[in-house]
Amino acid sequence: MLLLLQCENLLLLTSCKANVILQKFIMEIQARADYSQYVNTPLLQRPEKPLEGQWALITGATRFNGLGFAIAERLALEGASIIVVGTENSQDIAPYVVQRLTAYGVKAHSLVGDVTQEESCRQMVAEAYSIASGNVDILVNNAGVNRNKPITAVTLEDYYYVYNPKALGALLMSRAWFDPRIRRKLPGGRIVNIGSPVGSLYGNYGQAPYAMANGALFGLTQDLALEFGTRGVTVNLVAPTFVEGTEMTKDMEDQIPAIKATTPNGELPTPQDVGGAVAYLVGPDGGRINGIVLPVDSGMKSNYTALRPLGRAGFRQVSKEEMAIIKATRAKNG
């Protein structure tokens, strides 16, 4: 009798354990079934070319080894039709740039103008809106030049040479681009200004005009983010540092290793990295990002000791004579 009771208890215990295991299994199945209801359907339905049907106007984009062209190429890859802007000096190369961009299956055009002249900006933007059948969705202010000198050697002509295309040009192009949107009640839109950490995040030896121009561009970005934001337009600043493989760094081969040493991964960003940053800000994921500075610098900004090795590197092609002036000034000031 005792043995029978023990057997019954054992069977009951086994049955209870089996029930517990079965219940857990059923709960797991139910949980999976419940969670499947919360799949992000819009994410699954994300288009392969999210910028398809949109038009982008990009200044300073007619050099194959420049940032502007890399940005144009990336936006074309995302489906946007492209209008590139260059100076009269780029008229010969512009048709080849357009031909390259159309290889991505989009429309492409080139315009010639001067971003430092208000009337030229208005004419270019009017022509761009006409080409785009009335709506240029994206404006990228990439035009810019540089001239490195110690502050003691900087002239007013040096200052205007650097400041006007970068800061004034961005202001004139942005205003000309925004005016039709008000008159035609066009919804939304994106502006991306291409600047630099120099001036918007930190300074650099021998680059006073460049830092001032980028500082002004940073302030303009902040203001336009507020003013244009009320109309659904986002305005952001992408700030690349030394970008490998561009016109800016082609004569700096001897300095590149020292500059790379200031980054955590020992690398410099590429033009394609900058293009990817712009594509993010003008794409569907960047719709609620407004008024930011996005550094593309391989982490250089994180290295607060970076300026010393940069000084040894020569600070963006500052000549030996100019560096001697900088060192003498340092010694004089203690």
Tab-separated table of N, CA and C in Angstrom, residues 73-173:
chain	number	residue	atom	x	y	z
A	73	GLU	N	27.414	62.449	-55.430
A	73	GLU	CA	27.402	61.034	-55.823
A	73	GLU	C	26.596	60.189	-54.842
A	74	ARG	N	26.758	60.475	-53.541
A	74	ARG	CA	26.030	59.700	-52.535
A	74	ARG	C	24.525	59.974	-52.605
A	75	LEU	N	24.137	61.233	-52.790
A	75	LEU	CA	22.715	61.556	-52.868
A	75	LEU	C	22.103	60.971	-54.143
A	76	ALA	N	22.881	60.920	-55.221
A	76	ALA	CA	22.407	60.272	-56.445
A	76	ALA	C	22.193	58.785	-56.209
A	77	LEU	N	23.107	58.175	-55.451
A	77	LEU	CA	22.962	56.760	-55.106
A	77	LEU	C	21.690	56.514	-54.302
A	78	GLU	N	21.295	57.515	-53.507
A	78	GLU	CA	20.075	57.416	-52.709
A	78	GLU	C	18.824	57.761	-53.521
A	79	GLY	N	19.007	58.124	-54.801
A	79	GLY	CA	17.862	58.344	-55.678
A	79	GLY	C	17.563	59.785	-56.030
A	80	ALA	N	18.305	60.749	-55.452
A	80	ALA	CA	18.024	62.168	-55.720
A	80	ALA	C	18.598	62.581	-57.072
A	81	SER	N	17.868	63.430	-57.780
A	81	SER	CA	18.419	64.081	-58.960
A	81	SER	C	19.256	65.267	-58.500
A	82	ILE	N	20.317	65.580	-59.263
A	82	ILE	CA	21.345	66.486	-58.754
A	82	ILE	C	21.551	67.680	-59.670
A	83	ILE	N	21.697	68.855	-59.060
A	83	ILE	CA	22.144	70.062	-59.766
A	83	ILE	C	23.417	70.532	-59.075
A	84	VAL	N	24.535	70.478	-59.787
A	84	VAL	CA	25.809	70.899	-59.200
A	84	VAL	C	26.111	72.326	-59.628
A	85	VAL	N	26.749	73.067	-58.740
A	85	VAL	CA	27.115	74.465	-59.003
A	85	VAL	C	28.631	74.582	-58.966
A	86	GLY	N	29.186	75.232	-59.968
A	86	GLY	CA	30.615	75.490	-60.004
A	86	GLY	C	30.894	76.891	-60.521
A	87	THR	N	32.152	77.280	-60.493
A	87	THR	CA	32.551	78.596	-61.004
A	87	THR	C	32.861	78.488	-62.498
A	88	GLU	N	33.184	79.630	-63.101
A	88	GLU	CA	33.536	79.626	-64.522
A	88	GLU	C	34.753	78.752	-64.797
A	89	ASN	N	35.620	78.620	-63.804
A	89	ASN	CA	36.820	77.793	-63.984
A	89	ASN	C	36.497	76.316	-64.132
A	90	SER	N	35.286	75.921	-63.747
A	90	SER	CA	34.936	74.494	-63.776
A	90	SER	C	34.046	74.122	-64.955
A	91	GLN	N	33.838	75.053	-65.892
A	91	GLN	CA	32.921	74.781	-66.995
A	91	GLN	C	33.358	73.597	-67.846
A	92	ASP	N	34.656	73.411	-67.996
A	92	ASP	CA	35.143	72.320	-68.850
A	92	ASP	C	34.882	70.949	-68.239
A	93	ILE	N	34.996	70.847	-66.912
A	93	ILE	CA	34.847	69.553	-66.251
A	93	ILE	C	33.393	69.238	-65.917
A	94	ALA	N	32.536	70.259	-65.822
A	94	ALA	CA	31.151	70.063	-65.394
A	94	ALA	C	30.388	69.021	-66.213
A	95	PRO	N	30.512	68.987	-67.555
A	95	PRO	CA	29.775	67.971	-68.323
A	95	PRO	C	30.155	66.542	-67.937
A	96	TYR	N	31.423	66.333	-67.577
A	96	TYR	CA	31.854	64.996	-67.177
A	96	TYR	C	31.295	64.630	-65.799
A	97	VAL	N	31.178	65.622	-64.932
A	97	VAL	CA	30.567	65.401	-63.615
A	97	VAL	C	29.110	64.989	-63.784
A	98	VAL	N	28.396	65.713	-64.652
A	98	VAL	CA	26.988	65.397	-64.915
A	98	VAL	C	26.857	63.987	-65.493
A	99	GLN	N	27.728	63.660	-66.432
A	99	GLN	CA	27.688	62.327	-67.051
A	99	GLN	C	27.894	61.229	-66.011
A	100	ARG	N	28.810	61.462	-65.093
A	100	ARG	CA	29.082	60.472	-64.037
A	100	ARG	C	27.860	60.305	-63.127
A	101	LEU	N	27.202	61.394	-62.793
A	101	LEU	CA	26.059	61.324	-61.886
A	101	LEU	C	24.864	60.626	-62.537
A	102	THR	N	24.664	60.843	-63.835
A	102	THR	CA	23.537	60.195	-64.516
A	102	THR	C	23.717	58.685	-64.587
A	103	ALA	N	24.942	58.208	-64.380
A	103	ALA	CA	25.182	56.764	-64.381
A	103	ALA	C	24.453	56.076	-63.224
A	104	TYR	N	24.016	56.860	-62.230
A	104	TYR	CA	23.271	56.296	-61.096
A	104	TYR	C	21.765	56.241	-61.378
A	105	GLY	N	21.383	56.542	-62.609
A	105	GLY	CA	19.982	56.444	-62.982
A	105	GLY	C	19.144	57.639	-62.574
A	106	VAL	N	19.796	58.779	-62.330
A	106	VAL	CA	19.069	59.998	-61.937
A	106	VAL	C	19.336	61.092	-62.966
A	107	LYS	N	18.572	62.176	-62.862
A	107	LYS	CA	18.816	63.341	-63.702
A	107	LYS	C	19.908	64.186	-63.057
A	108	ALA	N	20.690	64.854	-63.892
A	108	ALA	CA	21.759	65.704	-63.355
A	108	ALA	C	21.973	66.890	-64.283
A	109	HIS	N	22.252	68.052	-63.685
A	109	HIS	CA	22.514	69.276	-64.426
A	109	HIS	C	23.629	70.037	-63.722
A	110	SER	N	24.243	70.952	-64.450
A	110	SER	CA	25.266	71.806	-63.843
A	110	SER	C	24.928	73.268	-64.095
A	111	LEU	N	25.282	74.111	-63.139
A	111	LEU	CA	25.092	75.558	-63.237
A	111	LEU	C	26.414	76.250	-62.953
A	112	VAL	N	26.589	77.420	-63.534
A	112	VAL	CA	27.788	78.220	-63.297
A	112	VAL	C	27.367	79.525	-62.626
A	113	GLY	N	28.058	79.889	-61.562
A	113	GLY	CA	27.712	81.127	-60.878
A	113	GLY	C	28.699	81.450	-59.777
A	114	ASP	N	28.454	82.542	-59.102
A	114	ASP	CA	29.314	83.037	-58.029
A	114	ASP	C	28.470	83.160	-56.757
A	115	VAL	N	28.736	82.300	-55.781
A	115	VAL	CA	27.915	82.290	-54.559
A	115	VAL	C	28.142	83.523	-53.689
A	116	THR	N	29.151	84.324	-54.005
A	116	THR	CA	29.404	85.534	-53.208
A	116	THR	C	28.625	86.738	-53.729
A	117	GLN	N	27.913	86.572	-54.841
A	117	GLN	CA	27.136	87.659	-55.435
A	117	GLN	C	25.647	87.345	-55.343
A	118	GLU	N	24.886	88.258	-54.739
A	118	GLU	CA	23.474	87.997	-54.477
A	118	GLU	C	22.673	87.723	-55.740
A	119	GLU	N	22.884	88.521	-56.776
A	119	GLU	CA	22.112	88.342	-58.004
A	119	GLU	C	22.432	87.016	-58.670
A	120	SER	N	23.691	86.635	-58.633
A	120	SER	CA	24.097	85.338	-59.190
A	120	SER	C	23.412	84.195	-58.451
A	121	CYS	N	23.334	84.302	-57.132
A	121	CYS	CA	22.670	83.262	-56.327
A	121	CYS	C	21.185	83.162	-56.688
A	122	ARG	N	20.545	84.310	-56.826
A	122	ARG	CA	19.119	84.314	-57.173
A	122	ARG	C	18.884	83.675	-58.545
A	123	GLN	N	19.749	84.001	-59.491
A	123	GLN	CA	19.599	83.441	-60.834
A	123	GLN	C	19.820	81.926	-60.838
A	124	MET	N	20.843	81.489	-60.121
A	124	MET	CA	21.123	80.049	-60.066
A	124	MET	C	19.978	79.287	-59.417
A	125	VAL	N	19.477	79.815	-58.312
A	125	VAL	CA	18.397	79.130	-57.604
A	125	VAL	C	17.120	79.120	-58.447
A	126	ALA	N	16.824	80.242	-59.128
A	126	ALA	CA	15.637	80.288	-59.987
A	126	ALA	C	15.748	79.254	-61.096
A	127	GLU	N	16.934	79.141	-61.678
A	127	GLU	CA	17.135	78.147	-62.736
A	127	GLU	C	17.022	76.732	-62.182
A	128	ALA	N	17.536	76.532	-60.969
A	128	ALA	CA	17.455	75.208	-60.347
A	128	ALA	C	16.006	74.798	-60.106
A	129	TYR	N	15.202	75.728	-59.595
A	129	TYR	CA	13.781	75.426	-59.355
A	129	TYR	C	13.057	75.131	-60.670
A	130	SER	N	13.456	75.808	-61.733
A	130	SER	CA	12.858	75.557	-63.041
A	130	SER	C	13.229	74.167	-63.553
A	131	ILE	N	14.494	73.807	-63.415
A	131	ILE	CA	14.952	72.470	-63.835
A	131	ILE	C	14.227	71.385	-63.049
A	132	ALA	N	14.010	71.656	-61.759
A	132	ALA	CA	13.405	70.663	-60.864
A	132	ALA	C	11.877	70.713	-60.870
A	133	SER	N	11.305	71.354	-61.878
A	133	SER	CA	9.839	71.445	-62.002
A	133	SER	C	9.194	72.079	-60.773
A	134	GLY	N	9.890	73.046	-60.180
A	134	GLY	CA	9.262	73.836	-59.138
A	134	GLY	C	9.649	73.546	-57.709
A	135	ASN	N	10.455	72.513	-57.474
A	135	ASN	CA	10.800	72.214	-56.073
A	135	ASN	C	12.191	71.614	-55.953
A	136	VAL	N	13.113	72.376	-55.374
A	136	VAL	CA	14.436	71.868	-55.007
A	136	VAL	C	14.373	71.512	-53.524
A	137	ASP	N	14.343	70.226	-53.229
A	137	ASP	CA	14.097	69.765	-51.857
A	137	ASP	C	15.288	69.978	-50.932
A	138	ILE	N	16.496	69.904	-51.494
A	138	ILE	CA	17.713	69.860	-50.671
A	138	ILE	C	18.707	70.901	-51.178
A	139	LEU	N	19.299	71.638	-50.246
A	139	LEU	CA	20.388	72.568	-50.568
A	139	LEU	C	21.607	72.186	-49.730
A	140	VAL	N	22.739	71.974	-50.397
A	140	VAL	CA	24.001	71.704	-49.697
A	140	VAL	C	24.966	72.836	-50.019
A	141	ASN	N	25.294	73.638	-48.998
A	141	ASN	CA	26.249	74.745	-49.157
A	141	ASN	C	27.653	74.222	-48.877
A	142	ASN	N	28.331	73.834	-49.953
A	142	ASN	CA	29.652	73.236	-49.802
A	142	ASN	C	30.775	74.141	-50.293
A	143	ALA	N	30.446	75.175	-51.065
A	143	ALA	CA	31.487	76.028	-51.653
A	143	ALA	C	32.381	76.610	-50.563
A	144	GLY	N	33.672	76.645	-50.845
A	144	GLY	CA	34.601	77.210	-49.870
A	144	GLY	C	36.037	77.096	-50.342
A	145	VAL	N	36.870	77.991	-49.858
A	145	VAL	CA	38.306	77.985	-50.148
A	145	VAL	C	39.051	78.247	-48.846
A	146	ASN	N	40.358	78.137	-48.909
A	146	ASN	CA	41.148	78.367	-47.697
A	146	ASN	C	42.458	79.050	-48.064
A	147	ARG	N	42.984	79.778	-47.119
A	147	ARG	CA	44.296	80.414	-47.278
A	147	ARG	C	44.910	80.492	-45.888
A	148	ASN	N	45.981	79.738	-45.666
A	148	ASN	CA	46.581	79.624	-44.330
A	148	ASN	C	47.734	80.613	-44.152
A	149	LYS	N	47.627	81.404	-43.104
A	149	LYS	CA	48.689	82.359	-42.767
A	149	LYS	C	48.658	82.611	-41.266
A	150	PRO	N	49.787	82.915	-40.671
A	150	PRO	CA	49.768	83.377	-39.278
A	150	PRO	C	48.975	84.672	-39.180
A	151	ILE	N	48.381	84.911	-38.053
A	151	ILE	CA	47.511	86.069	-37.896
A	151	ILE	C	48.241	87.377	-38.186
A	152	THR	N	49.550	87.413	-37.925
A	152	THR	CA	50.327	88.638	-38.165
A	152	THR	C	50.490	88.931	-39.653
A	153	ALA	N	50.274	87.924	-40.490
A	153	ALA	CA	50.450	88.100	-41.932
A	153	ALA	C	49.132	88.178	-42.690
A	154	VAL	N	48.005	87.989	-41.989
A	154	VAL	CA	46.698	87.977	-42.652
A	154	VAL	C	46.303	89.381	-43.075
A	155	THR	N	45.861	89.512	-44.330
A	155	THR	CA	45.368	90.787	-44.836
A	155	THR	C	43.841	90.745	-44.919
A	156	LEU	N	43.229	91.902	-45.120
A	156	LEU	CA	41.774	91.934	-45.306
A	156	LEU	C	41.371	91.146	-46.549
A	157	GLU	N	42.214	91.214	-47.575
A	157	GLU	CA	41.917	90.456	-48.798
A	157	GLU	C	41.907	88.960	-48.508
A	158	ASP	N	42.829	88.489	-47.662
A	158	ASP	CA	42.844	87.076	-47.255
A	158	ASP	C	41.541	86.719	-46.545
A	159	TYR	N	41.112	87.593	-45.664
A	159	TYR	CA	39.901	87.341	-44.893
A	159	TYR	C	38.686	87.216	-45.805
A	160	TYR	N	38.494	88.189	-46.696
A	160	TYR	CA	37.325	88.155	-47.572
A	160	TYR	C	37.395	86.991	-48.557
A	161	TYR	N	38.610	86.648	-48.977
A	161	TYR	CA	38.804	85.530	-49.905
A	161	TYR	C	38.261	84.225	-49.308
A	162	VAL	N	38.475	84.047	-48.010
A	162	VAL	CA	38.025	82.823	-47.335
A	162	VAL	C	36.585	82.951	-46.840
A	163	TYR	N	36.261	84.102	-46.251
A	163	TYR	CA	34.955	84.287	-45.610
A	163	TYR	C	33.794	84.313	-46.607
A	164	ASN	N	33.975	85.025	-47.714
A	164	ASN	CA	32.839	85.258	-48.610
A	164	ASN	C	32.237	83.982	-49.212
A	165	PRO	N	33.021	83.090	-49.779
A	165	PRO	CA	32.386	81.882	-50.343
A	165	PRO	C	31.761	80.989	-49.266
A	166	LYS	N	32.407	80.908	-48.126
A	166	LYS	CA	31.944	79.976	-47.092
A	166	LYS	C	30.726	80.498	-46.339
A	167	ALA	N	30.846	81.631	-45.702
A	167	ALA	CA	29.779	82.143	-44.835
A	167	ALA	C	28.765	83.002	-45.593
A	168	LEU	N	29.258	84.004	-46.322
A	168	LEU	CA	28.341	84.868	-47.068
A	168	LEU	C	27.621	84.055	-48.147
A	169	GLY	N	28.354	83.180	-48.825
A	169	GLY	CA	27.748	82.356	-49.868
A	169	GLY	C	26.626	81.479	-49.333
A	170	ALA	N	26.835	80.902	-48.148
A	170	ALA	CA	25.788	80.059	-47.538
A	170	ALA	C	24.555	80.885	-47.200
A	171	LEU	N	24.772	82.114	-46.722
A	171	LEU	CA	23.645	82.996	-46.404
A	171	LEU	C	22.850	83.350	-47.658
A	172	LEU	N	23.545	83.776	-48.705
A	172	LEU	CA	22.869	84.202	-49.935
A	172	LEU	C	22.149	83.039	-50.613
A	173	MET	N	22.788	81.878	-50.662
A	173	MET	CA	22.158	80.718	-51.302
A	173	MET	C	20.967	80.226	-50.495
